[in-house]
């Protein structure tokens, strides 16, 4: 509050208002201690001067994010600041390190996404806009750095958003140290999934909220030593047990009772339940249903939630049986018994409920009845059983119900903790306390007493923390604070809990005496606390009492205090439920030790409440506390409604105003030296002209104003209450005098301006009159001149007509004469022309005949000469074809040889078949001839024997002498004839035998030849089988390669030059040469004598094995030398990287791209990897970036996927193709043969003439690895530059205050130096950019990559600056916009210097920050419409971003305002529509760290490289294995 000296006529102040709590106005008159105030709503208010508070007219229209920065830290100032921020959807505000969170009653997803979490990760408190994430981050960092547990206390009344705030806290903590929970659920999810269960059994409807938590919940999130979440636990405190039995209208009991009554009919039948109106524990209030809530649906949802947290079906059934039993238990009524002070069950209805209760609890009905109406008293002599009167039995029943429900709630909490999983070995915890806030209703009973007692305890803890923070702030600034008084509420706590003599002690004492009533209890309190200033006795009540709490006075009704305080477990109740046949119920009541079970010890809810509260406070005291105060802005639960009275009450209940009183006890106003000089420098301009430092300047200003009691810290000025108002009054006076001076000068200027305008008008009027007179004179002279001109023209017309008549007559005569002459001349010319035409045709025919003969002779001559030249060219082409077609000829020969072998194989098969047939026919013929010869021989022998027999008979029958001689002679002749015939038969037989033997020999020879042919055929078949197996293996390998190529194609390979994909080509390994590569596709084959490249037989291949081994050793040596060479910095030759060119030429010469296996690629990659191991060596990175990009471009132009064999004729079989593929690999392994050296020399020409080779898998893998390394090197250079400029960007978003203060002070001699200091950080960024540009230029990095680097760097700058601008309100000022704009001008100037070749469109990447800064520095913002802002000034920015900048903007230079309230409202409407349409509402930008180019883009953008003109390095220049590097292009 300001002193009366500072309150003058014209001052802007706050006055109390019954509707708005506080309203601002202006003082119009002061009469002693009374002030007359004209309020902004048109009313006139007269009040005491001590009840008005000064208003800060220079406060930002959007409020401040930390209320300790307010010039006037008082109740109306706090309310106005919160209202201004809430209107702009700024729901979070700091008060020191306390966070005030106002429930927006709408979705604000952009405030809680992952990107926002990343922004607050590691940020200091106050560095960014207030947020619940900032509090969670501070707690987490304190736990990690100090190893101490922390707690976050979330408080507020029902509906203020405590549960949602707790959810956000756990989400952020899970983001910082999250781990996966059971079944993929995080700890945060498991804790939140338990909420529906806890709400069903622990929440109830109260006067202010339909879902009020009637217990305190402390969620312990446990962390291991590495800061990762290792477990969690839910601790519950202070359950309102009395609500089970007593409720007041229009409140409700716990939700679970109503949910069970709304369960499906079959379940209600099982529990024998009816409507809620029929149960005593529920019908004490007439409220049974909640608006907009279906109890039946909530029952099913609760069931599902119980399934999720691991409560089985049997346990759920047992839980609801206990709940139903409590309802039935409440309907049991008692009547007086026959004996004195005895009671019995009142009627059959009560008996039914008693039996039902016993059935549900599975206990004996008789035992239950005895437990309710009888008590056993144990004395040393005997055990006495006595009955209770109906009133005592009713109390026993209620105590029984409260005990059962309390045990049930504890069991559910324990089950939830088991489900979540605790870590007994956790190193530290962060606890989140969600507990009910201060309550003050029209009728307050024992529940409100306990709740407010809890809040008094928490407020004391809160006050101590606030005072501690104040002390730390004072010690940090090194000021004297020893005399500051501490506001404490210990006297209230003593009034409630002190032993003996406290209210709780008196209540317990009254409960222990049977004869005590609420009236005796109240009278006892009146007597005991009559002199206590915190205890007030109402005048018109005998039982009520009032306590003056920190949040205000609360009147309690003591009528039910005694009943609600009684809480003792009766031994009979314990024994009854321990013996229950239901394991669940028996588990709720474990057996007690014998000594405790023999008697019923008194226990009160108040004492138990106090012990639990003490345990909670011990837990909080062992942790470092952090506070979040949740506020409900209105009672209708709708957005954009701010009820001042309701807010003020909640701020009082939440202790925020108490914290402000603590601050006011010390130094409520704190300003940095810069801010103090900026605001009050006008009070002493002479001080600013001096060269003293800021602290001394502030000291002199305060001394000049005559203030006492202030303190000067290291960086701030600390002012006592009222001193800020006094300084503002002096400042207003100075500014008023200055304003009057300005007005005087302005009036002089206006009068002078009016006089000058009047004189100018008179002169102009005179000039116009003279002009009219001159115009009249001119008109008269013009008419006279016109008359003379008309006369002249008429005379001219008459003379002209007579002349034309005479002229026409002469012309007609002349025309007739001239026509006659012309006709005669025309006839003569016509004849002459005809003669000339005839002569021309004759001469034309003669000359054309001569020309045709000459043309024919020339054509004959040319044809002969061209034929000769063509033949010569044909011979040359054939020679070239023979030399360059070695592989094709070898291929064709091998194919022909295979075909010939196949043909011979078929021929041999056919010959063998024919030979076998012929042999079989010859043997058959010989056998038949032999049989016929044998038959003839047998016939001849038979005839010989017959002849002999006939001869012998004839000799015996002939006469002895007379006829002897003739007979002998005749027989001899016959014998001789027969003998000759026998001899001839023997000779023929012998010849037949000889012929048979010759046939046998021929057959044996044929069989031998057939066996040889069969062996050869078997060998050929084996070779064919081998060839087929090889072909099959090659086809399988080719299919594997094709599947690998599918992956490679997606990552690295582009389409082949023919435009067909790799997978679409036939499976073959034959390489087709094209005319562009120097070979003929369908040309002539080489002659058979050229065998340089043909493997004719296995012997020749065996003879080549030894030279091949030596060749491999030589190639290995060359590879070693190449790796050694490229490991050094080879530099550049004519702007081309030497290493890349040498690698490319060597690999191409060695044909490494076309082999199936080679290690050279891996060795090259390893060399590159070892060279870039040091990431800070940017020069090395740039060197290899150039080499990698050049080599990749060459490979992109050279390599093509395996598939060119689709040009092979389809008639060739896969086996022959595979054979040729295998043999061609052997040929490729010896590239130094004479037949290929010429080709290699031809292939190393310009890139335009680069031949495309079919890449095997190692080559494609090498290309893919090279692409990955190129992207890695690019990313390392980009990230190194980001790391270098990232610290500078944090300094570039806000102008250095020392420099700005120097400029404000007006030190002219230092203005140039100060201006230079302002842009020093920007110049450092420009210097870093320039260094990287020069470094990449020196290493000839392609301009395409340089543009991409700077494009992403500028995008990074845009994201960092823009996000910082939106998250830090002090950056959204006019002067800061000018500062950033000047820095952006430095970047623009550098872009012009660097030229578009290397920068490209990088400047366009800054469009967000450029337009945002442009908005900050434009004038007359209130006159701008939303259409102008969104379409003309800032077309790139979204509505969310524009809204954020508009609401955070403040003019620290001219004091102007942001855009109009209509524009703000329109933006809010559009944001609401976007939120409803599921449009992303995040106003922050994301940094894109991906690789922004592909291999195709790089290849297309780079210029062609002539690799032949690169000079080889000295290490391999003289080596014979690298002679090919010396070859130059023509």
PDB file of N, CA and C in Angstrom, residues 507-539:
ATOM      1  N   UNK A 507     -11.553 -32.426  21.896  1.00  0.00           N
ATOM      2  CA  UNK A 507     -12.531 -33.267  21.214  1.00  0.00           C
ATOM      3  C   UNK A 507     -12.352 -34.731  21.604  1.00  0.00           C
ATOM      4  N   UNK A 508     -11.101 -35.200  21.668  1.00  0.00           N
ATOM      5  CA  UNK A 508     -10.859 -36.585  22.080  1.00  0.00           C
ATOM      6  C   UNK A 508     -11.309 -36.808  23.520  1.00  0.00           C
ATOM      7  N   UNK A 509     -11.066 -35.817  24.353  1.00  0.00           N
ATOM      8  CA  UNK A 509     -11.479 -35.929  25.759  1.00  0.00           C
ATOM      9  C   UNK A 509     -12.995 -36.016  25.864  1.00  0.00           C
ATOM     10  N   UNK A 510     -13.696 -35.201  25.047  1.00  0.00           N
ATOM     11  CA  UNK A 510     -15.154 -35.237  25.080  1.00  0.00           C
ATOM     12  C   UNK A 510     -15.689 -36.564  24.569  1.00  0.00           C
ATOM     13  N   UNK A 511     -15.032 -37.147  23.586  1.00  0.00           N
ATOM     14  CA  UNK A 511     -15.485 -38.431  23.036  1.00  0.00           C
ATOM     15  C   UNK A 511     -15.294 -39.575  24.023  1.00  0.00           C
ATOM     16  N   UNK A 512     -14.354 -39.440  24.921  1.00  0.00           N
ATOM     17  CA  UNK A 512     -14.076 -40.517  25.862  1.00  0.00           C
ATOM     18  C   UNK A 512     -15.099 -40.561  27.006  1.00  0.00           C
ATOM     19  N   UNK A 513     -15.797 -39.444  27.201  1.00  0.00           N
ATOM     20  CA  UNK A 513     -16.801 -39.411  28.266  1.00  0.00           C
ATOM     21  C   UNK A 513     -18.176 -39.666  27.675  1.00  0.00           C
ATOM     22  N   UNK A 514     -18.868 -40.666  28.135  1.00  0.00           N
ATOM     23  CA  UNK A 514     -20.171 -41.002  27.535  1.00  0.00           C
ATOM     24  C   UNK A 514     -21.201 -39.893  27.669  1.00  0.00           C
ATOM     25  N   UNK A 515     -21.102 -39.107  28.699  1.00  0.00           N
ATOM     26  CA  UNK A 515     -22.119 -38.096  28.936  1.00  0.00           C
ATOM     27  C   UNK A 515     -21.872 -36.804  28.161  1.00  0.00           C
ATOM     28  N   UNK A 516     -20.775 -36.713  27.450  1.00  0.00           N
ATOM     29  CA  UNK A 516     -20.444 -35.465  26.746  1.00  0.00           C
ATOM     30  C   UNK A 516     -21.348 -35.286  25.541  1.00  0.00           C
ATOM     31  N   UNK A 517     -21.685 -34.033  25.275  1.00  0.00           N
ATOM     32  CA  UNK A 517     -22.470 -33.683  24.086  1.00  0.00           C
ATOM     33  C   UNK A 517     -21.732 -32.570  23.342  1.00  0.00           C
ATOM     34  N   UNK A 518     -22.298 -32.244  22.197  1.00  0.00           N
ATOM     35  CA  UNK A 518     -21.643 -31.197  21.411  1.00  0.00           C
ATOM     36  C   UNK A 518     -21.747 -29.851  22.114  1.00  0.00           C
ATOM     37  N   UNK A 519     -22.758 -29.670  22.938  1.00  0.00           N
ATOM     38  CA  UNK A 519     -22.871 -28.412  23.652  1.00  0.00           C
ATOM     39  C   UNK A 519     -21.803 -28.297  24.739  1.00  0.00           C
ATOM     40  N   UNK A 520     -21.591 -29.384  25.486  1.00  0.00           N
ATOM     41  CA  UNK A 520     -20.534 -29.350  26.506  1.00  0.00           C
ATOM     42  C   UNK A 520     -19.167 -29.166  25.872  1.00  0.00           C
ATOM     43  N   UNK A 521     -18.977 -29.796  24.694  1.00  0.00           N
ATOM     44  CA  UNK A 521     -17.706 -29.632  23.979  1.00  0.00           C
ATOM     45  C   UNK A 521     -17.506 -28.176  23.563  1.00  0.00           C
ATOM     46  N   UNK A 522     -18.587 -27.547  23.059  1.00  0.00           N
ATOM     47  CA  UNK A 522     -18.469 -26.152  22.636  1.00  0.00           C
ATOM     48  C   UNK A 522     -18.201 -25.240  23.826  1.00  0.00           C
ATOM     49  N   UNK A 523     -18.861 -25.480  24.919  1.00  0.00           N
ATOM     50  CA  UNK A 523     -18.638 -24.646  26.087  1.00  0.00           C
ATOM     51  C   UNK A 523     -17.217 -24.789  26.605  1.00  0.00           C
ATOM     52  N   UNK A 524     -16.707 -26.023  26.557  1.00  0.00           N
ATOM     53  CA  UNK A 524     -15.323 -26.245  26.978  1.00  0.00           C
ATOM     54  C   UNK A 524     -14.361 -25.439  26.111  1.00  0.00           C
ATOM     55  N   UNK A 525     -14.610 -25.383  24.799  1.00  0.00           N
ATOM     56  CA  UNK A 525     -13.743 -24.594  23.911  1.00  0.00           C
ATOM     57  C   UNK A 525     -13.879 -23.109  24.203  1.00  0.00           C
ATOM     58  N   UNK A 526     -15.111 -22.642  24.480  1.00  0.00           N
ATOM     59  CA  UNK A 526     -15.299 -21.221  24.766  1.00  0.00           C
ATOM     60  C   UNK A 526     -14.494 -20.812  25.991  1.00  0.00           C
ATOM     61  N   UNK A 527     -14.470 -21.681  26.981  1.00  0.00           N
ATOM     62  CA  UNK A 527     -13.746 -21.356  28.218  1.00  0.00           C
ATOM     63  C   UNK A 527     -12.229 -21.399  27.990  1.00  0.00           C
ATOM     64  N   UNK A 528     -11.796 -22.427  27.255  1.00  0.00           N
ATOM     65  CA  UNK A 528     -10.351 -22.623  27.090  1.00  0.00           C
ATOM     66  C   UNK A 528      -9.729 -21.550  26.207  1.00  0.00           C
ATOM     67  N   UNK A 529     -10.411 -21.174  25.125  1.00  0.00           N
ATOM     68  CA  UNK A 529      -9.807 -20.282  24.131  1.00  0.00           C
ATOM     69  C   UNK A 529     -10.435 -18.889  24.135  1.00  0.00           C
ATOM     70  N   UNK A 530     -10.908 -18.478  25.279  1.00  0.00           N
ATOM     71  CA  UNK A 530     -11.579 -17.183  25.345  1.00  0.00           C
ATOM     72  C   UNK A 530     -10.629 -16.042  24.997  1.00  0.00           C
ATOM     73  N   UNK A 531      -9.360 -16.162  25.324  1.00  0.00           N
ATOM     74  CA  UNK A 531      -8.401 -15.089  25.083  1.00  0.00           C
ATOM     75  C   UNK A 531      -7.542 -15.326  23.833  1.00  0.00           C
ATOM     76  N   UNK A 532      -7.791 -16.384  23.132  1.00  0.00           N
ATOM     77  CA  UNK A 532      -7.004 -16.669  21.925  1.00  0.00           C
ATOM     78  C   UNK A 532      -7.527 -15.808  20.774  1.00  0.00           C
ATOM     79  N   UNK A 533      -6.648 -15.016  20.162  1.00  0.00           N
ATOM     80  CA  UNK A 533      -7.077 -14.098  19.099  1.00  0.00           C
ATOM     81  C   UNK A 533      -7.479 -14.835  17.832  1.00  0.00           C
ATOM     82  N   UNK A 534      -7.087 -16.085  17.702  1.00  0.00           N
ATOM     83  CA  UNK A 534      -7.449 -16.860  16.517  1.00  0.00           C
ATOM     84  C   UNK A 534      -8.795 -17.563  16.675  1.00  0.00           C
ATOM     85  N   UNK A 535      -9.329 -17.607  17.900  1.00  0.00           N
ATOM     86  CA  UNK A 535     -10.594 -18.291  18.184  1.00  0.00           C
ATOM     87  C   UNK A 535     -11.655 -17.236  18.457  1.00  0.00           C
ATOM     88  N   UNK A 536     -12.796 -17.376  17.761  1.00  0.00           N
ATOM     89  CA  UNK A 536     -13.868 -16.393  17.891  1.00  0.00           C
ATOM     90  C   UNK A 536     -15.164 -17.125  18.187  1.00  0.00           C
ATOM     91  N   UNK A 537     -15.905 -16.617  19.199  1.00  0.00           N
ATOM     92  CA  UNK A 537     -17.211 -17.197  19.543  1.00  0.00           C
ATOM     93  C   UNK A 537     -18.309 -16.378  18.864  1.00  0.00           C
ATOM     94  N   UNK A 538     -19.100 -17.060  17.971  1.00  0.00           N
ATOM     95  CA  UNK A 538     -20.205 -16.320  17.346  1.00  0.00           C
ATOM     96  C   UNK A 538     -21.219 -15.865  18.396  1.00  0.00           C
ATOM     97  N   UNK A 539     -21.878 -14.762  18.123  1.00  0.00           N
ATOM     98  CA  UNK A 539     -22.774 -14.175  19.103  1.00  0.00           C
ATOM     99  C   UNK A 539     -24.113 -14.910  19.186  1.00  0.00           C
TER     100      UNK A 539
END
